[in-house]
């Protein structure tokens, strides 16, 4: 996918998140994140948006701490979120293609600008789903190609980092397959006591497979829903639920 596509998705998903948060009310529980109310969700995502925008705008080449959200609530908090989201979209749209700044995981990306646009599009989409879960009703769809990209970023980016808890003392092999996205949408995840090593291929035998349509698999791998289908050893699916949280 192109950076412009990620930017368009980020723009849309942030507006949907704000609308769902406003409709649910900031007191509402977030069923996909049981420890949160909507105010926590909005504060977190809004703080991440401002953090990412500052990294890009100022060209920081080292990490910076996430700022504290303001003590706002209700409609004022949702307006604060909208302002930060708009600033992020505008910052990314105006950033030079040869931007140099810090990034934090090794998923394949052509540039820091592409990295941050992609990362914030997925960050916002997952939390938009959370906001719509709090609101109730039918959630907005996740496009198939975008869902496939998000699975790839999660497996080859987040879980390639040293901080991933997705480990097993006994070597195990997990397959992940998006059944509606062609033969390229399959990953082999090798689990050991070290961070997982994932290749985007059907590479040798696997002890278990998580599969389903890309949209449902994307949400399941981000631990928002149950996996659409589990074959093989169910303990590997349980290991994902227990240790793969970001």
PDB file of C-alpha atoms in Angstrom:
ATOM      1  CA  UNK A   1       0.000   0.000   0.000  1.00  0.00           C
ATOM      2  CA  UNK A   2       1.095   3.578  -0.676  1.00  0.00           C
ATOM      3  CA  UNK A   3       1.663   6.240   1.973  1.00  0.00           C
ATOM      4  CA  UNK A   4      -1.190   8.310   0.536  1.00  0.00           C
ATOM      5  CA  UNK A   5      -3.574   5.396   1.108  1.00  0.00           C
ATOM      6  CA  UNK A   6      -2.505   5.078   4.742  1.00  0.00           C
ATOM      7  CA  UNK A   7      -2.992   8.813   5.208  1.00  0.00           C
ATOM      8  CA  UNK A   8      -6.515   8.629   3.817  1.00  0.00           C
ATOM      9  CA  UNK A   9      -7.320   5.731   6.147  1.00  0.00           C
ATOM     10  CA  UNK A  10      -5.849   7.563   9.140  1.00  0.00           C
ATOM     11  CA  UNK A  11      -7.986  10.602   8.341  1.00  0.00           C
ATOM     12  CA  UNK A  12     -11.186   8.570   8.053  1.00  0.00           C
ATOM     13  CA  UNK A  13     -10.561   6.293  11.041  1.00  0.00           C
ATOM     14  CA  UNK A  14      -9.830   9.190  13.385  1.00  0.00           C
ATOM     15  CA  UNK A  15     -13.066  10.894  12.428  1.00  0.00           C
ATOM     16  CA  UNK A  16     -14.969   7.651  12.965  1.00  0.00           C
ATOM     17  CA  UNK A  17     -13.305   7.184  16.363  1.00  0.00           C
ATOM     18  CA  UNK A  18     -14.314  10.662  17.485  1.00  0.00           C
ATOM     19  CA  UNK A  19     -17.897  10.149  16.311  1.00  0.00           C
ATOM     20  CA  UNK A  20     -18.171   6.803  18.119  1.00  0.00           C
ATOM     21  CA  UNK A  21     -16.642   8.212  21.310  1.00  0.00           C
ATOM     22  CA  UNK A  22     -19.062  11.129  21.247  1.00  0.00           C
ATOM     23  CA  UNK A  23     -22.009   8.814  20.713  1.00  0.00           C
ATOM     24  CA  UNK A  24     -20.944   6.378  23.438  1.00  0.00           C
ATOM     25  CA  UNK A  25     -20.060   9.035  26.011  1.00  0.00           C
ATOM     26  CA  UNK A  26     -16.784   9.103  27.880  1.00  0.00           C
ATOM     27  CA  UNK A  27     -18.213   7.142  30.843  1.00  0.00           C
ATOM     28  CA  UNK A  28     -18.973   4.112  28.647  1.00  0.00           C
ATOM     29  CA  UNK A  29     -17.058   0.891  29.195  1.00  0.00           C
ATOM     30  CA  UNK A  30     -14.838  -0.386  26.378  1.00  0.00           C
ATOM     31  CA  UNK A  31     -15.625  -4.111  26.083  1.00  0.00           C
ATOM     32  CA  UNK A  32     -12.531  -4.835  23.980  1.00  0.00           C
ATOM     33  CA  UNK A  33     -10.290  -3.215  26.642  1.00  0.00           C
ATOM     34  CA  UNK A  34     -12.114  -4.058  29.889  1.00  0.00           C
ATOM     35  CA  UNK A  35      -9.858  -1.899  32.061  1.00  0.00           C
ATOM     36  CA  UNK A  36     -10.792   1.222  30.071  1.00  0.00           C
ATOM     37  CA  UNK A  37     -13.665   3.619  29.770  1.00  0.00           C
ATOM     38  CA  UNK A  38     -14.029   5.680  26.605  1.00  0.00           C
ATOM     39  CA  UNK A  39     -12.228   8.622  28.239  1.00  0.00           C
ATOM     40  CA  UNK A  40      -9.142   6.412  28.700  1.00  0.00           C
ATOM     41  CA  UNK A  41      -9.290   5.304  25.079  1.00  0.00           C
ATOM     42  CA  UNK A  42      -9.605   8.876  23.793  1.00  0.00           C
ATOM     43  CA  UNK A  43      -6.839  10.174  26.060  1.00  0.00           C
ATOM     44  CA  UNK A  44      -4.471   7.383  25.037  1.00  0.00           C
ATOM     45  CA  UNK A  45      -5.061   7.671  21.291  1.00  0.00           C
ATOM     46  CA  UNK A  46      -5.005  11.455  21.390  1.00  0.00           C
ATOM     47  CA  UNK A  47      -1.689  11.431  23.258  1.00  0.00           C
ATOM     48  CA  UNK A  48      -0.208   8.977  20.747  1.00  0.00           C
ATOM     49  CA  UNK A  49      -1.325  11.199  17.863  1.00  0.00           C
ATOM     50  CA  UNK A  50       0.362  14.258  19.355  1.00  0.00           C
ATOM     51  CA  UNK A  51       3.509  12.263  20.170  1.00  0.00           C
ATOM     52  CA  UNK A  52       3.799  10.952  16.609  1.00  0.00           C
ATOM     53  CA  UNK A  53       3.087  14.371  15.097  1.00  0.00           C
ATOM     54  CA  UNK A  54       5.861  15.956  17.173  1.00  0.00           C
ATOM     55  CA  UNK A  55       8.374  13.252  16.198  1.00  0.00           C
ATOM     56  CA  UNK A  56       7.646  13.875  12.528  1.00  0.00           C
ATOM     57  CA  UNK A  57       7.337  17.653  12.659  1.00  0.00           C
ATOM     58  CA  UNK A  58      10.566  18.130  14.612  1.00  0.00           C
ATOM     59  CA  UNK A  59      12.527  15.331  12.946  1.00  0.00           C
ATOM     60  CA  UNK A  60      13.508  13.697  16.235  1.00  0.00           C
ATOM     61  CA  UNK A  61      16.082  10.966  15.708  1.00  0.00           C
ATOM     62  CA  UNK A  62      15.751   9.515  19.214  1.00  0.00           C
ATOM     63  CA  UNK A  63      12.687   8.424  21.177  1.00  0.00           C
ATOM     64  CA  UNK A  64      10.686  10.905  23.211  1.00  0.00           C
ATOM     65  CA  UNK A  65       8.301  10.186  26.106  1.00  0.00           C
ATOM     66  CA  UNK A  66       4.584  10.130  25.479  1.00  0.00           C
ATOM     67  CA  UNK A  67       3.038  13.328  26.815  1.00  0.00           C
ATOM     68  CA  UNK A  68       0.315  13.397  29.457  1.00  0.00           C
ATOM     69  CA  UNK A  69      -3.228  14.044  28.198  1.00  0.00           C
ATOM     70  CA  UNK A  70      -5.137  16.981  29.675  1.00  0.00           C
ATOM     71  CA  UNK A  71      -7.689  16.608  32.460  1.00  0.00           C
ATOM     72  CA  UNK A  72     -10.607  17.098  30.085  1.00  0.00           C
ATOM     73  CA  UNK A  73     -13.709  14.965  29.797  1.00  0.00           C
ATOM     74  CA  UNK A  74     -16.915  14.661  27.826  1.00  0.00           C
ATOM     75  CA  UNK A  75     -17.309  16.724  24.675  1.00  0.00           C
ATOM     76  CA  UNK A  76     -14.216  18.822  25.481  1.00  0.00           C
ATOM     77  CA  UNK A  77     -12.055  15.692  25.539  1.00  0.00           C
ATOM     78  CA  UNK A  78     -13.444  14.504  22.203  1.00  0.00           C
ATOM     79  CA  UNK A  79     -12.771  17.953  20.710  1.00  0.00           C
ATOM     80  CA  UNK A  80      -9.185  17.757  22.030  1.00  0.00           C
ATOM     81  CA  UNK A  81      -8.830  14.400  20.293  1.00  0.00           C
ATOM     82  CA  UNK A  82     -10.184  15.821  17.031  1.00  0.00           C
ATOM     83  CA  UNK A  83      -7.686  18.690  17.137  1.00  0.00           C
ATOM     84  CA  UNK A  84      -4.734  16.360  17.690  1.00  0.00           C
ATOM     85  CA  UNK A  85      -5.883  13.951  15.005  1.00  0.00           C
ATOM     86  CA  UNK A  86      -6.254  16.765  12.508  1.00  0.00           C
ATOM     87  CA  UNK A  87      -2.785  18.060  13.389  1.00  0.00           C
ATOM     88  CA  UNK A  88      -1.302  14.584  12.873  1.00  0.00           C
ATOM     89  CA  UNK A  89      -2.928  14.168   9.463  1.00  0.00           C
ATOM     90  CA  UNK A  90      -1.793  17.639   8.389  1.00  0.00           C
ATOM     91  CA  UNK A  91       1.754  17.052   9.700  1.00  0.00           C
ATOM     92  CA  UNK A  92       2.123  13.798   7.802  1.00  0.00           C
ATOM     93  CA  UNK A  93       0.631  15.315   4.647  1.00  0.00           C
ATOM     94  CA  UNK A  94       3.139  18.184   4.759  1.00  0.00           C
ATOM     95  CA  UNK A  95       6.227  16.135   5.706  1.00  0.00           C
ATOM     96  CA  UNK A  96       8.961  15.686   3.079  1.00  0.00           C
ATOM     97  CA  UNK A  97       9.349  12.297   1.437  1.00  0.00           C
ATOM     98  CA  UNK A  98      12.972  12.172   2.635  1.00  0.00           C
ATOM     99  CA  UNK A  99      12.009  12.804   6.269  1.00  0.00           C
ATOM    100  CA  UNK A 100      14.537  11.508   8.782  1.00  0.00           C
ATOM    101  CA  UNK A 101      13.258  10.630  12.263  1.00  0.00           C
ATOM    102  CA  UNK A 102      13.182   7.829  14.808  1.00  0.00           C
ATOM    103  CA  UNK A 103      11.075   4.719  14.220  1.00  0.00           C
ATOM    104  CA  UNK A 104      10.643   1.829  16.609  1.00  0.00           C
ATOM    105  CA  UNK A 105      10.110  -1.520  14.940  1.00  0.00           C
ATOM    106  CA  UNK A 106      11.716  -3.354  12.022  1.00  0.00           C
ATOM    107  CA  UNK A 107       8.691  -4.079   9.816  1.00  0.00           C
ATOM    108  CA  UNK A 108       9.590  -3.363   6.177  1.00  0.00           C
ATOM    109  CA  UNK A 109       8.944   0.291   5.314  1.00  0.00           C
ATOM    110  CA  UNK A 110      10.418   2.480   2.565  1.00  0.00           C
ATOM    111  CA  UNK A 111      10.948   5.550   4.773  1.00  0.00           C
ATOM    112  CA  UNK A 112      10.248   7.056   8.216  1.00  0.00           C
ATOM    113  CA  UNK A 113       7.348   8.988   6.694  1.00  0.00           C
ATOM    114  CA  UNK A 114       5.828   5.764   5.372  1.00  0.00           C
ATOM    115  CA  UNK A 115       6.464   4.094   8.735  1.00  0.00           C
ATOM    116  CA  UNK A 116       4.624   6.738  10.766  1.00  0.00           C
ATOM    117  CA  UNK A 117       1.712   7.093   8.374  1.00  0.00           C
ATOM    118  CA  UNK A 118       1.227   3.330   8.314  1.00  0.00           C
ATOM    119  CA  UNK A 119       1.680   2.937  12.078  1.00  0.00           C
ATOM    120  CA  UNK A 120      -0.798   5.662  12.954  1.00  0.00           C
ATOM    121  CA  UNK A 121      -3.347   4.355  10.461  1.00  0.00           C
ATOM    122  CA  UNK A 122      -3.313   0.968  12.217  1.00  0.00           C
ATOM    123  CA  UNK A 123      -3.152   2.477  15.708  1.00  0.00           C
ATOM    124  CA  UNK A 124      -6.225   4.548  14.959  1.00  0.00           C
ATOM    125  CA  UNK A 125      -8.142   1.764  13.233  1.00  0.00           C
ATOM    126  CA  UNK A 126      -7.768  -0.656  16.144  1.00  0.00           C
ATOM    127  CA  UNK A 127      -8.866   2.005  18.631  1.00  0.00           C
ATOM    128  CA  UNK A 128     -11.700   3.108  16.368  1.00  0.00           C
ATOM    129  CA  UNK A 129     -12.950  -0.465  16.644  1.00  0.00           C
ATOM    130  CA  UNK A 130     -12.700  -0.141  20.432  1.00  0.00           C
ATOM    131  CA  UNK A 131     -14.732   3.083  20.384  1.00  0.00           C
ATOM    132  CA  UNK A 132     -17.397   1.530  18.177  1.00  0.00           C
ATOM    133  CA  UNK A 133     -17.532  -1.511  20.472  1.00  0.00           C
ATOM    134  CA  UNK A 134     -18.257   0.878  23.346  1.00  0.00           C
ATOM    135  CA  UNK A 135     -20.926   2.639  21.308  1.00  0.00           C
ATOM    136  CA  UNK A 136     -22.556  -0.602  20.171  1.00  0.00           C
ATOM    137  CA  UNK A 137     -24.014  -1.452  16.792  1.00  0.00           C
ATOM    138  CA  UNK A 138     -22.289  -2.619  13.634  1.00  0.00           C
ATOM    139  CA  UNK A 139     -18.603  -1.638  13.468  1.00  0.00           C
ATOM    140  CA  UNK A 140     -17.122   0.049  10.430  1.00  0.00           C
ATOM    141  CA  UNK A 141     -15.359  -2.370   8.064  1.00  0.00           C
ATOM    142  CA  UNK A 142     -11.618  -2.858   7.695  1.00  0.00           C
ATOM    143  CA  UNK A 143     -10.550  -3.170   4.053  1.00  0.00           C
ATOM    144  CA  UNK A 144      -8.972  -6.501   3.138  1.00  0.00           C
ATOM    145  CA  UNK A 145      -5.611  -5.194   1.858  1.00  0.00           C
ATOM    146  CA  UNK A 146      -5.240  -2.873   4.830  1.00  0.00           C
ATOM    147  CA  UNK A 147      -6.021  -5.741   7.207  1.00  0.00           C
ATOM    148  CA  UNK A 148      -3.365  -7.901   5.522  1.00  0.00           C
ATOM    149  CA  UNK A 149      -0.859  -5.076   5.905  1.00  0.00           C
ATOM    150  CA  UNK A 150      -1.750  -4.731   9.589  1.00  0.00           C
ATOM    151  CA  UNK A 151      -1.218  -8.440  10.192  1.00  0.00           C
ATOM    152  CA  UNK A 152       2.177  -8.154   8.528  1.00  0.00           C
ATOM    153  CA  UNK A 153       3.135  -5.110  10.607  1.00  0.00           C
ATOM    154  CA  UNK A 154       2.121  -6.874  13.816  1.00  0.00           C
ATOM    155  CA  UNK A 155       3.934 -10.126  13.078  1.00  0.00           C
ATOM    156  CA  UNK A 156       7.080  -8.805  11.392  1.00  0.00           C
ATOM    157  CA  UNK A 157       7.232  -5.509  13.265  1.00  0.00           C
ATOM    158  CA  UNK A 158       5.919  -5.514  16.824  1.00  0.00           C
ATOM    159  CA  UNK A 159       6.702  -9.149  17.534  1.00  0.00           C
ATOM    160  CA  UNK A 160      10.188  -8.900  16.052  1.00  0.00           C
ATOM    161  CA  UNK A 161      11.158  -6.524  18.871  1.00  0.00           C
ATOM    162  CA  UNK A 162      13.065  -7.644  21.947  1.00  0.00           C
ATOM    163  CA  UNK A 163      10.123  -6.623  24.146  1.00  0.00           C
ATOM    164  CA  UNK A 164       7.710  -9.134  22.580  1.00  0.00           C
ATOM    165  CA  UNK A 165       6.386 -11.558  25.195  1.00  0.00           C
ATOM    166  CA  UNK A 166       5.294 -14.073  22.551  1.00  0.00           C
ATOM    167  CA  UNK A 167       7.817 -16.756  23.434  1.00  0.00           C
ATOM    168  CA  UNK A 168       7.997 -20.453  24.181  1.00  0.00           C
ATOM    169  CA  UNK A 169      10.685 -22.406  25.999  1.00  0.00           C
ATOM    170  CA  UNK A 170       9.903 -25.300  23.664  1.00  0.00           C
ATOM    171  CA  UNK A 171      10.239 -24.341  19.964  1.00  0.00           C
ATOM    172  CA  UNK A 172       6.827 -24.092  18.304  1.00  0.00           C
ATOM    173  CA  UNK A 173       5.610 -23.086  14.831  1.00  0.00           C
ATOM    174  CA  UNK A 174       2.410 -21.150  14.232  1.00  0.00           C
ATOM    175  CA  UNK A 175       0.857 -20.403  10.838  1.00  0.00           C
ATOM    176  CA  UNK A 176      -1.340 -17.388  10.155  1.00  0.00           C
ATOM    177  CA  UNK A 177      -3.427 -17.320   6.974  1.00  0.00           C
ATOM    178  CA  UNK A 178      -5.827 -14.749   5.533  1.00  0.00           C
ATOM    179  CA  UNK A 179      -8.011 -16.993   3.415  1.00  0.00           C
ATOM    180  CA  UNK A 180      -9.514 -14.253   1.224  1.00  0.00           C
ATOM    181  CA  UNK A 181      -6.309 -12.478   0.232  1.00  0.00           C
ATOM    182  CA  UNK A 182      -4.425 -14.854  -2.037  1.00  0.00           C
ATOM    183  CA  UNK A 183      -1.402 -17.118  -1.584  1.00  0.00           C
ATOM    184  CA  UNK A 184       0.859 -14.264  -0.409  1.00  0.00           C
ATOM    185  CA  UNK A 185      -1.227 -13.637   2.728  1.00  0.00           C
ATOM    186  CA  UNK A 186       0.304 -16.365   4.861  1.00  0.00           C
ATOM    187  CA  UNK A 187       2.911 -16.121   7.624  1.00  0.00           C
ATOM    188  CA  UNK A 188       5.000 -18.692   9.492  1.00  0.00           C
ATOM    189  CA  UNK A 189       5.824 -17.661  13.063  1.00  0.00           C
ATOM    190  CA  UNK A 190       8.646 -19.544  14.802  1.00  0.00           C
ATOM    191  CA  UNK A 191       8.472 -19.311  18.584  1.00  0.00           C
ATOM    192  CA  UNK A 192      11.427 -19.912  20.873  1.00  0.00           C
ATOM    193  CA  UNK A 193      12.740 -18.384  24.096  1.00  0.00           C
ATOM    194  CA  UNK A 194      13.864 -15.422  21.945  1.00  0.00           C
ATOM    195  CA  UNK A 195      11.601 -12.962  20.082  1.00  0.00           C
ATOM    196  CA  UNK A 196       9.529 -14.651  17.354  1.00  0.00           C
ATOM    197  CA  UNK A 197      10.918 -14.918  13.840  1.00  0.00           C
ATOM    198  CA  UNK A 198       8.250 -14.536  11.160  1.00  0.00           C
ATOM    199  CA  UNK A 199       8.484 -15.050   7.422  1.00  0.00           C
ATOM    200  CA  UNK A 200       5.721 -14.171   5.003  1.00  0.00           C
ATOM    201  CA  UNK A 201       5.470 -17.600   3.433  1.00  0.00           C
ATOM    202  CA  UNK A 202       4.169 -21.098   4.068  1.00  0.00           C
ATOM    203  CA  UNK A 203       7.555 -22.278   5.299  1.00  0.00           C
ATOM    204  CA  UNK A 204       7.525 -25.895   6.435  1.00  0.00           C
ATOM    205  CA  UNK A 205       5.051 -27.650   8.739  1.00  0.00           C
ATOM    206  CA  UNK A 206       3.199 -25.819  11.514  1.00  0.00           C
ATOM    207  CA  UNK A 207       1.685 -27.150  14.720  1.00  0.00           C
ATOM    208  CA  UNK A 208      -1.316 -24.839  14.593  1.00  0.00           C
ATOM    209  CA  UNK A 209      -2.913 -22.384  12.201  1.00  0.00           C
ATOM    210  CA  UNK A 210      -4.993 -19.271  12.806  1.00  0.00           C
ATOM    211  CA  UNK A 211      -7.014 -18.518   9.699  1.00  0.00           C
ATOM    212  CA  UNK A 212      -9.991 -16.601   8.411  1.00  0.00           C
ATOM    213  CA  UNK A 213     -10.936 -13.547   6.363  1.00  0.00           C
ATOM    214  CA  UNK A 214      -8.300 -10.831   6.631  1.00  0.00           C
ATOM    215  CA  UNK A 215     -10.540  -8.370   8.489  1.00  0.00           C
ATOM    216  CA  UNK A 216     -11.523 -10.864  11.177  1.00  0.00           C
ATOM    217  CA  UNK A 217      -7.989 -12.201  11.478  1.00  0.00           C
ATOM    218  CA  UNK A 218      -6.614  -8.656  11.881  1.00  0.00           C
ATOM    219  CA  UNK A 219      -8.984  -7.966  14.779  1.00  0.00           C
ATOM    220  CA  UNK A 220      -8.265 -11.351  16.337  1.00  0.00           C
ATOM    221  CA  UNK A 221      -4.505 -10.937  16.194  1.00  0.00           C
ATOM    222  CA  UNK A 222      -4.854  -7.567  17.910  1.00  0.00           C
ATOM    223  CA  UNK A 223      -6.846  -9.496  20.568  1.00  0.00           C
ATOM    224  CA  UNK A 224     -10.103  -7.670  19.850  1.00  0.00           C
ATOM    225  CA  UNK A 225     -12.050 -10.813  18.850  1.00  0.00           C
ATOM    226  CA  UNK A 226     -11.558 -14.576  18.899  1.00  0.00           C
ATOM    227  CA  UNK A 227      -9.663 -16.135  15.971  1.00  0.00           C
ATOM    228  CA  UNK A 228     -12.104 -17.058  13.192  1.00  0.00           C
ATOM    229  CA  UNK A 229     -10.638 -20.578  12.904  1.00  0.00           C
ATOM    230  CA  UNK A 230      -8.021 -22.526  14.824  1.00  0.00           C
ATOM    231  CA  UNK A 231      -6.655 -25.818  13.522  1.00  0.00           C
ATOM    232  CA  UNK A 232      -3.990 -27.977  15.100  1.00  0.00           C
ATOM    233  CA  UNK A 233      -2.826 -27.487  18.675  1.00  0.00           C
ATOM    234  CA  UNK A 234      -5.238 -25.105  20.473  1.00  0.00           C
ATOM    235  CA  UNK A 235      -2.566 -24.374  23.078  1.00  0.00           C
ATOM    236  CA  UNK A 236      -0.778 -22.195  20.520  1.00  0.00           C
ATOM    237  CA  UNK A 237      -3.900 -20.082  20.057  1.00  0.00           C
ATOM    238  CA  UNK A 238      -4.146 -19.786  23.839  1.00  0.00           C
ATOM    239  CA  UNK A 239      -0.479 -18.767  23.986  1.00  0.00           C
ATOM    240  CA  UNK A 240      -1.229 -15.939  21.532  1.00  0.00           C
ATOM    241  CA  UNK A 241      -4.137 -14.666  23.648  1.00  0.00           C
ATOM    242  CA  UNK A 242      -2.037 -14.775  26.816  1.00  0.00           C
ATOM    243  CA  UNK A 243       1.221 -13.262  25.566  1.00  0.00           C
ATOM    244  CA  UNK A 244       0.718 -11.342  22.322  1.00  0.00           C
ATOM    245  CA  UNK A 245      -0.810  -8.187  23.743  1.00  0.00           C
ATOM    246  CA  UNK A 246       0.875  -4.945  22.691  1.00  0.00           C
TER     247      UNK A 246
END
